[in-house]
Amino acid sequence: MVGGGREVIHIALPDLAATAELGRRLGQLARSGDVILLHGGLGAGKTALTQAIAAGLGLPPEQHVSSPSFALLHEYSGGRLPIFHLDLWRLAGEDDVEAAGLLDYIGGPGLTVIEWPERLGSLRPAVRLDVFLEAVSETERMCKLEATGENWAGRLG
């Protein structure tokens, strides 16, 4: 743990099962109002991780979690918490995020998971969990979890 409510954990994810297990665990740890920011290039596994997070929240399997690249936002309920899955890939920056009305979903009741969070700019929440995914091979990933603020820090151990 680093001072100021910041915790950093590095995890090797050798296969898809390990990535799914990480996502399920994050879903189990999630609390209402939490925000998870997913960083990584195309094909890094952001949507797959979101699917596992939703499973960890107890979302029924018939509610298939898919990438909201064109819709910008998918909302799922039926699990322990509602999940708001945002994909900011098509937005240019924070002005577009505001114009699309997406700020209303960040940090509200439920869990917010955001792909391509760099588009948030200065709108990035102060309390959040940043998940950095890097593809090593078709199935292997390197992951860094960075908890900022007291909300996530301490829960990840």
Short mmCIF file of C-alpha atoms in Angstrom, two decimals:
data_model
loop_
_atom_site.label_atom_id
_atom_site.label_comp_id
_atom_site.label_asym_id
_atom_site.label_seq_id
_atom_site.Cartn_x
_atom_site.Cartn_y
_atom_site.Cartn_z
CA MET A 1 0.00 0.00 0.00
CA VAL A 2 1.27 3.42 -0.94
CA GLY A 3 0.18 6.45 1.08
CA GLY A 4 -2.84 8.53 0.13
CA GLY A 5 -5.23 5.65 -0.37
CA ARG A 6 -3.43 4.12 -3.35
CA GLU A 7 -2.77 0.42 -3.77
CA VAL A 8 -1.06 -1.22 -6.77
CA ILE A 9 -1.12 -4.95 -7.51
CA HIS A 10 0.48 -6.71 -10.49
CA ILE A 11 -1.07 -9.99 -11.64
CA ALA A 12 -0.05 -12.43 -14.35
CA LEU A 13 -3.12 -13.92 -16.03
CA PRO A 14 -1.79 -16.99 -17.84
CA ASP A 15 -5.07 -17.97 -19.50
CA LEU A 16 -8.68 -17.00 -20.04
CA ALA A 17 -9.77 -18.85 -16.89
CA ALA A 18 -7.46 -16.67 -14.76
CA THR A 19 -8.84 -13.53 -16.38
CA ALA A 20 -12.39 -14.72 -15.74
CA GLU A 21 -11.54 -15.51 -12.11
CA LEU A 22 -10.12 -12.01 -11.60
CA GLY A 23 -13.30 -10.49 -13.05
CA ARG A 24 -15.57 -12.63 -10.88
CA ARG A 25 -13.57 -11.62 -7.80
CA LEU A 26 -13.85 -7.93 -8.68
CA GLY A 27 -17.60 -8.36 -9.10
CA GLN A 28 -17.82 -10.02 -5.69
CA LEU A 29 -15.84 -7.18 -4.07
CA ALA A 30 -17.79 -4.39 -5.80
CA ARG A 31 -19.97 -2.03 -3.79
CA SER A 32 -22.62 0.39 -4.91
CA GLY A 33 -21.02 3.58 -6.24
CA ASP A 34 -17.79 1.86 -7.31
CA VAL A 35 -16.12 2.77 -10.59
CA ILE A 36 -13.78 0.44 -12.49
CA LEU A 37 -11.78 1.92 -15.37
CA LEU A 38 -10.52 -0.62 -17.93
CA HIS A 39 -7.39 0.34 -19.85
CA GLY A 40 -5.88 -1.63 -22.72
CA GLY A 41 -5.69 -1.78 -26.47
CA LEU A 42 -8.09 -3.47 -28.85
CA GLY A 43 -8.31 -7.15 -27.97
CA ALA A 44 -6.80 -6.72 -24.50
CA GLY A 45 -9.82 -8.39 -22.88
CA LYS A 46 -11.76 -5.43 -21.47
CA THR A 47 -15.19 -6.71 -22.48
CA ALA A 48 -14.36 -10.29 -21.44
CA LEU A 49 -13.30 -8.96 -18.03
CA THR A 50 -16.56 -6.99 -17.80
CA GLN A 51 -18.51 -10.18 -18.54
CA ALA A 52 -16.73 -11.90 -15.65
CA ILE A 53 -17.31 -8.91 -13.34
CA ALA A 54 -21.03 -9.16 -14.16
CA ALA A 55 -20.93 -12.88 -13.34
CA GLY A 56 -19.30 -12.03 -10.01
CA LEU A 57 -22.23 -9.70 -9.33
CA GLY A 58 -24.59 -12.59 -9.96
CA LEU A 59 -25.95 -11.32 -13.26
CA PRO A 60 -28.00 -14.14 -14.81
CA PRO A 61 -26.20 -15.79 -17.78
CA GLU A 62 -29.13 -15.06 -20.12
CA GLN A 63 -28.24 -11.34 -19.81
CA HIS A 64 -25.28 -11.47 -22.16
CA VAL A 65 -22.81 -8.65 -21.55
CA SER A 66 -21.58 -7.22 -24.84
CA SER A 67 -19.44 -4.28 -25.85
CA PRO A 68 -21.40 -1.01 -25.94
CA SER A 69 -19.06 0.47 -28.56
CA PHE A 70 -21.89 1.83 -30.69
CA ALA A 71 -24.52 2.34 -27.99
CA LEU A 72 -21.96 3.92 -25.57
CA LEU A 73 -23.81 2.45 -22.57
CA HIS A 74 -25.36 -0.88 -21.65
CA GLU A 75 -27.20 -1.23 -18.36
CA TYR A 76 -27.72 -4.62 -16.72
CA SER A 77 -29.78 -5.52 -13.67
CA GLY A 78 -30.69 -8.77 -12.01
CA GLY A 79 -27.47 -9.24 -10.07
CA ARG A 80 -26.48 -8.04 -6.62
CA LEU A 81 -25.93 -4.53 -8.07
CA PRO A 82 -26.90 -2.90 -11.34
CA ILE A 83 -23.96 -2.58 -13.71
CA PHE A 84 -23.45 0.35 -16.07
CA HIS A 85 -21.01 -0.63 -18.84
CA LEU A 86 -19.68 2.35 -20.79
CA ASP A 87 -17.44 2.24 -23.85
CA LEU A 88 -15.95 5.64 -24.70
CA TRP A 89 -13.98 4.47 -27.78
CA ARG A 90 -16.04 6.55 -30.22
CA LEU A 91 -15.88 9.75 -28.17
CA ALA A 92 -13.22 12.40 -28.68
CA GLY A 93 -12.92 13.55 -25.08
CA GLU A 94 -14.62 14.89 -21.99
CA ASP A 95 -16.87 17.31 -23.92
CA ASP A 96 -18.37 14.34 -25.81
CA VAL A 97 -18.77 12.38 -22.55
CA GLU A 98 -20.71 15.28 -21.03
CA ALA A 99 -22.80 15.87 -24.18
CA ALA A 100 -23.79 12.19 -24.26
CA GLY A 101 -25.12 12.43 -20.69
CA LEU A 102 -22.83 9.67 -19.46
CA LEU A 103 -21.68 11.46 -16.30
CA ASP A 104 -25.02 10.61 -14.68
CA TYR A 105 -24.00 6.94 -14.64
CA ILE A 106 -20.53 7.33 -13.13
CA GLY A 107 -20.43 6.61 -9.42
CA GLY A 108 -24.19 6.33 -9.06
CA PRO A 109 -26.06 3.49 -7.39
CA GLY A 110 -24.59 0.32 -8.84
CA LEU A 111 -21.22 -0.49 -10.39
CA THR A 112 -19.85 1.53 -13.31
CA VAL A 113 -17.34 -0.17 -15.63
CA ILE A 114 -15.75 2.07 -18.27
CA GLU A 115 -13.73 1.00 -21.30
CA TRP A 116 -11.39 3.57 -22.89
CA PRO A 117 -11.44 5.81 -19.77
CA GLU A 118 -8.71 8.13 -21.06
CA ARG A 119 -11.54 9.86 -22.97
CA LEU A 120 -12.83 11.08 -19.58
CA GLY A 121 -9.89 13.48 -19.21
CA SER A 122 -10.39 15.60 -16.08
CA LEU A 123 -13.77 13.93 -15.48
CA ARG A 124 -12.07 10.77 -14.24
CA PRO A 125 -13.45 10.04 -10.75
CA ALA A 126 -11.05 10.58 -7.85
CA VAL A 127 -12.11 7.30 -6.23
CA ARG A 128 -11.77 4.38 -8.62
CA LEU A 129 -10.10 1.13 -9.55
CA ASP A 130 -7.95 1.33 -12.68
CA VAL A 131 -7.38 -2.02 -14.38
CA PHE A 132 -4.59 -2.05 -16.97
CA LEU A 133 -4.63 -5.08 -19.30
CA GLU A 134 -1.85 -5.93 -21.69
CA ALA A 135 -2.03 -8.87 -24.10
CA VAL A 136 1.09 -11.05 -23.96
CA SER A 137 -0.32 -13.75 -26.25
CA GLU A 138 -3.74 -14.78 -27.54
CA THR A 139 -4.80 -15.93 -24.07
CA GLU A 140 -2.18 -14.52 -21.64
CA ARG A 141 -2.49 -11.07 -20.08
CA MET A 142 -0.49 -8.94 -17.70
CA CYS A 143 -2.68 -6.93 -15.37
CA LYS A 144 -2.09 -4.03 -13.05
CA LEU A 145 -4.76 -3.03 -10.55
CA GLU A 146 -4.42 0.49 -9.20
CA ALA A 147 -6.87 1.47 -6.47
CA THR A 148 -7.19 5.20 -5.86
CA GLY A 149 -9.06 6.44 -2.82
CA GLU A 150 -10.22 4.64 0.28
CA ASN A 151 -13.12 2.94 -1.46
CA TRP A 152 -11.10 0.22 -3.28
CA ALA A 153 -7.81 0.45 -1.40
CA GLY A 154 -7.63 -2.37 1.16
CA ARG A 155 -10.31 -4.55 -0.48
CA LEU A 156 -8.02 -6.07 -3.08
CA GLY A 157 -5.55 -7.88 -0.81
#
